[in-house]
XYZ file of C-alpha atoms in Angstrom:
337
model
C 22.071 35.134 26.326
C 20.302 32.264 24.765
C 16.738 33.600 24.824
C 14.533 32.316 22.186
C 11.285 33.348 20.505
C 7.981 31.761 21.005
C 8.031 28.752 23.290
C 11.794 29.136 23.942
C 14.148 26.198 24.722
C 12.736 23.142 26.311
C 14.131 21.851 29.634
C 15.119 25.150 31.370
C 12.532 27.137 33.320
C 11.471 30.314 31.494
C 12.338 33.778 32.865
C 10.613 36.871 31.592
C 11.290 40.532 32.231
C 8.694 43.234 31.307
C 8.627 46.962 31.768
C 5.587 49.003 32.375
C 5.950 52.781 33.168
C 9.661 52.895 33.887
C 12.974 54.199 32.674
C 14.838 50.858 31.821
C 17.091 51.120 34.776
C 15.971 47.795 36.097
C 17.183 46.166 32.933
C 20.461 47.896 33.217
C 20.604 46.366 36.756
C 20.067 43.011 35.334
C 22.884 43.666 32.644
C 25.211 44.825 35.428
C 25.184 41.442 36.979
C 28.303 41.031 34.685
C 29.560 37.421 34.716
C 26.549 36.530 36.907
C 24.516 36.845 33.773
C 25.984 33.542 32.552
C 24.641 31.936 35.804
C 21.173 33.359 34.974
C 21.522 31.974 31.474
C 22.587 28.616 32.774
C 19.568 28.394 34.973
C 16.847 29.957 32.865
C 15.461 30.124 29.285
C 15.357 33.974 29.202
C 12.470 34.169 26.750
C 10.786 37.538 26.969
C 12.134 41.000 27.650
C 10.965 43.779 25.245
C 14.112 45.817 26.004
C 16.530 43.061 25.026
C 14.769 40.231 23.145
C 12.360 40.246 20.074
C 9.670 37.878 21.586
C 6.225 39.171 20.898
C 3.205 39.517 23.028
C 1.427 36.903 20.891
C 4.238 34.513 21.723
C 3.456 34.904 25.379
C -0.238 34.601 24.808
C 0.430 31.321 23.064
C 2.107 29.709 26.183
C -0.016 27.662 28.549
C -0.950 29.359 31.679
C 1.886 29.019 34.224
C 4.393 28.122 31.616
C 6.796 31.001 32.746
C 8.649 30.057 35.927
C 9.509 33.740 36.997
C 8.611 37.121 35.664
C 10.435 40.215 36.908
C 7.817 42.906 36.342
C 9.377 46.301 36.541
C 7.465 49.672 36.010
C 4.363 51.090 37.435
C 0.948 50.814 35.691
C 0.230 54.043 33.807
C -1.558 52.774 30.735
C -4.152 50.211 29.674
C -1.373 48.295 28.061
C 0.665 48.059 31.249
C -2.465 46.727 33.049
C -3.195 44.229 30.221
C 0.405 42.835 30.219
C 0.216 42.635 34.101
C -2.751 40.492 33.978
C -1.295 38.362 31.069
C 2.009 37.813 32.612
C 0.369 36.944 36.131
C -1.650 34.321 34.307
C 1.449 32.789 32.475
C 3.878 33.014 35.407
C 4.240 30.743 38.444
C 6.180 33.546 40.244
C 5.407 37.266 39.609
C 7.955 39.466 41.170
C 7.453 43.184 41.520
C 10.983 44.537 40.565
C 12.181 47.899 41.334
C 10.555 50.996 42.831
C 8.100 51.744 40.089
C 6.471 48.273 40.260
C 6.592 48.138 44.117
C 5.541 51.664 45.059
C 4.970 53.770 41.855
C 8.265 55.713 41.925
C 8.643 58.766 39.773
C 5.852 58.020 37.349
C 3.529 58.020 40.391
C 4.068 61.741 41.129
C 1.590 62.141 38.201
C -1.084 61.198 40.751
C -0.842 64.865 41.804
C -2.799 65.622 38.630
C -5.759 64.297 36.822
C -5.400 62.415 33.604
C -7.090 65.340 31.790
C -4.704 67.865 33.443
C -1.739 65.684 32.286
C -2.853 65.495 28.812
C -3.535 69.187 28.597
C -0.084 69.859 30.108
C 1.847 67.567 27.765
C -0.178 68.214 24.421
C -1.511 71.825 24.841
C 0.232 73.909 27.362
C 3.955 72.976 27.134
C 5.840 76.093 26.277
C 8.019 74.105 23.843
C 5.045 72.704 21.998
C 4.151 73.268 18.438
C 0.530 72.227 18.185
C -1.643 74.900 16.672
C -4.443 72.622 15.892
C -4.595 71.389 19.485
C -4.404 67.789 18.390
C -4.759 65.236 21.133
C -3.996 61.554 21.006
C -7.018 59.322 20.387
C -7.533 55.525 21.001
C -7.994 54.565 17.405
C -6.884 56.296 14.054
C -7.431 55.346 10.609
C -4.323 55.640 8.318
C -3.639 54.451 4.711
C -1.954 51.377 6.188
C -5.032 50.539 8.608
C -6.234 51.224 12.081
C -3.667 52.315 14.645
C -4.471 51.739 18.269
C -3.011 53.543 21.152
C -3.246 52.370 24.760
C -5.182 54.751 27.001
C -3.863 56.498 30.128
C -5.299 54.925 33.350
C -7.067 57.669 35.548
C -4.015 57.233 37.986
C -0.734 55.354 38.245
C -1.006 52.090 40.138
C 1.439 49.772 41.627
C 1.625 46.218 40.327
C 0.016 44.581 43.422
C -2.959 46.973 43.075
C -3.925 45.141 40.011
C -2.634 41.477 40.255
C -1.462 39.325 43.140
C 2.394 39.615 43.493
C 4.520 36.659 44.985
C 7.612 38.676 45.983
C 8.970 42.268 45.810
C 12.489 43.682 45.039
C 12.908 47.395 46.068
C 15.200 49.923 44.679
C 15.555 52.520 41.861
C 16.944 50.462 40.270
C 17.734 47.512 42.635
C 21.340 47.199 43.403
C 22.639 44.559 40.995
C 24.115 42.396 43.737
C 20.737 42.347 45.456
C 19.100 41.569 42.239
C 21.300 38.551 41.943
C 20.615 37.608 45.598
C 16.981 37.433 44.696
C 17.551 35.413 41.571
C 19.904 33.015 43.464
C 17.138 32.540 45.981
C 14.778 31.552 43.186
C 17.455 29.269 41.638
C 18.239 27.497 44.774
C 14.648 27.308 45.959
C 15.396 29.224 49.177
C 12.585 31.716 48.995
C 11.018 33.243 51.983
C 7.293 33.358 52.711
C 5.248 34.680 49.805
C 4.770 38.416 50.002
C 8.286 39.012 51.326
C 10.853 41.519 49.982
C 13.829 39.930 48.319
C 17.312 41.491 47.958
C 16.751 43.904 50.793
C 17.662 44.342 54.512
C 15.369 44.285 57.538
C 16.522 47.624 58.988
C 16.915 51.087 57.441
C 19.636 52.603 55.313
C 20.951 54.161 58.574
C 21.959 50.751 59.656
C 23.985 50.273 56.418
C 25.583 53.665 56.610
C 29.092 53.906 57.930
C 28.713 57.738 58.913
C 28.900 58.566 62.654
C 25.541 59.229 64.360
C 25.587 61.399 67.432
C 23.044 63.854 68.819
C 20.382 64.711 66.220
C 19.375 68.236 66.853
C 19.386 70.531 63.852
C 18.466 74.150 63.685
C 17.894 74.349 59.882
C 17.726 72.258 56.730
C 19.957 72.632 53.763
C 19.338 71.700 50.113
C 22.255 69.649 48.558
C 23.791 72.773 46.765
C 23.797 74.790 50.059
C 26.175 72.933 52.073
C 29.586 70.898 51.709
C 29.045 68.074 54.204
C 31.609 67.080 56.657
C 33.222 63.678 55.835
C 32.061 60.773 58.226
C 29.367 62.690 59.943
C 25.632 61.782 59.681
C 24.218 63.882 56.938
C 20.944 64.408 58.623
C 22.678 65.785 61.767
C 24.232 68.179 59.354
C 20.838 69.448 58.237
C 20.617 67.667 54.825
C 17.384 65.940 54.302
C 18.627 62.342 54.252
C 15.850 59.844 54.069
C 17.947 56.893 55.396
C 16.095 56.800 58.728
C 12.736 56.172 56.811
C 14.143 53.879 53.999
C 14.435 50.120 53.807
C 18.041 48.976 53.966
C 19.924 46.582 51.847
C 21.417 48.981 49.232
C 24.611 49.284 51.140
C 24.048 53.146 51.480
C 26.024 54.101 48.383
C 24.560 57.610 48.308
C 25.640 58.742 51.815
C 28.971 57.095 51.211
C 29.227 59.515 48.047
C 28.336 62.529 50.133
C 24.783 62.588 48.855
C 21.688 62.112 51.130
C 19.548 59.092 50.728
C 16.608 59.947 48.633
C 14.598 56.895 49.745
C 14.361 54.653 46.593
C 14.212 51.437 48.544
C 10.864 52.593 49.928
C 9.548 52.429 53.534
C 11.207 49.911 55.988
C 9.520 46.823 57.206
C 6.317 47.793 59.286
C 6.183 51.256 58.063
C 3.199 51.966 55.772
C 3.966 55.596 54.686
C 7.628 56.639 53.949
C 6.903 60.357 53.768
C 4.896 60.290 57.023
C 7.733 58.448 58.806
C 10.228 61.027 57.511
C 8.077 63.953 58.694
C 7.791 62.415 62.101
C 11.655 61.828 62.152
C 12.173 65.573 61.165
C 9.822 66.638 63.888
C 11.706 64.662 66.597
C 15.107 66.306 65.828
C 14.165 70.029 65.452
C 16.353 72.277 67.592
C 13.841 74.818 69.217
C 16.633 77.290 69.518
C 15.483 80.496 71.195
C 11.985 79.174 71.487
C 13.209 76.442 74.014
C 10.949 76.641 77.162
C 8.371 78.854 75.555
C 4.656 78.251 75.229
C 2.923 76.033 72.651
C 2.181 78.920 70.225
C 5.822 79.843 70.057
C 6.886 76.243 69.520
C 4.291 75.770 66.781
C 5.805 78.816 65.019
C 9.197 77.380 65.378
C 7.968 74.134 63.884
C 6.293 75.986 60.920
C 9.412 77.921 60.319
C 11.532 74.747 60.231
C 9.299 72.784 58.070
C 8.869 75.683 55.636
C 12.389 74.927 54.669
C 11.341 71.749 52.964
C 11.176 72.786 49.269
C 8.955 70.168 47.869
C 7.042 67.864 50.173
C 5.709 65.439 47.558
C 8.916 65.419 45.353
C 11.203 65.014 48.293
C 9.279 62.698 50.688
C 7.083 60.759 48.291
C 9.321 60.828 45.304
C 9.330 56.869 45.102
C 6.173 55.989 47.048
C 3.177 58.174 46.324
C 0.842 55.574 44.646
C 1.506 53.032 47.308
C 1.344 55.448 50.235
C -1.463 56.189 52.548
C -2.148 59.383 50.521
C -1.935 57.833 47.048
C -1.929 61.270 45.390
C -4.541 63.943 44.946
C -6.457 61.881 42.397
C -8.877 59.582 44.024
C -8.299 55.804 44.056
């Protein structure tokens, strides 16, 4: 890549990629473009990406507002630094694209919204069984050292999605986005063939079930199975076999690689178009396919007991149904917005 420091190369539109609270998988998705990365290099001056380039924050600050053509912002907003960079890159970018599940819906870091900031700090720095911290030292914002003052960004009270803090032009779903879909999104930018602002790029309009090649028949299941409890039958819908496959409540476009590999969809592309809450949609789907068994034809009380018995098989509602979407969901988490 021919990314440069500071102002970068004149003539090409500038491309930036930044990570907030994330794992780096979105950067790997970019690298996995393989030979397409040369097309990206031909089209853009890739000038800022902390994971891959040595451009500094001060170099971005020195740019005129709107100088960056496109910023792919991946990662949720967990710290004051994440929030500061979101505002900086919004100001410097003509197009700001929330890239990947963390930026779009909060993803795994967003599960921290089930605890307060104080509970998280205590858990990490005081209560962890593998911790050696006899003095109970906690991180502070500013520390004086022989080399000068060190500043640490502070944790925000809760994890936020990118569009909770700054206006976002487009969104690319996925944890991480499939590389071919990331390229489709970049190609749309390069060719100037973008949909209406606020649209999703690199995604389908239906659900993962539409992409999945497994045969769908009558959905009526008597019990649920965790992945290690069953060896699924090839070619048959995983949900119909009792595996909690979120394909019915997940935006399509990934090509359904997980069901194709005998693994249920875990929902990383987020809710499909028109659905506000992926977890709620999946609970509704489960409720519609329960086999009442011996409770069939009985009264409301018996059916309610059957429903409770069935749903008790879900081992972790938040971790399973809101793994990727808790901050952006109707619930948002236990921590108040």
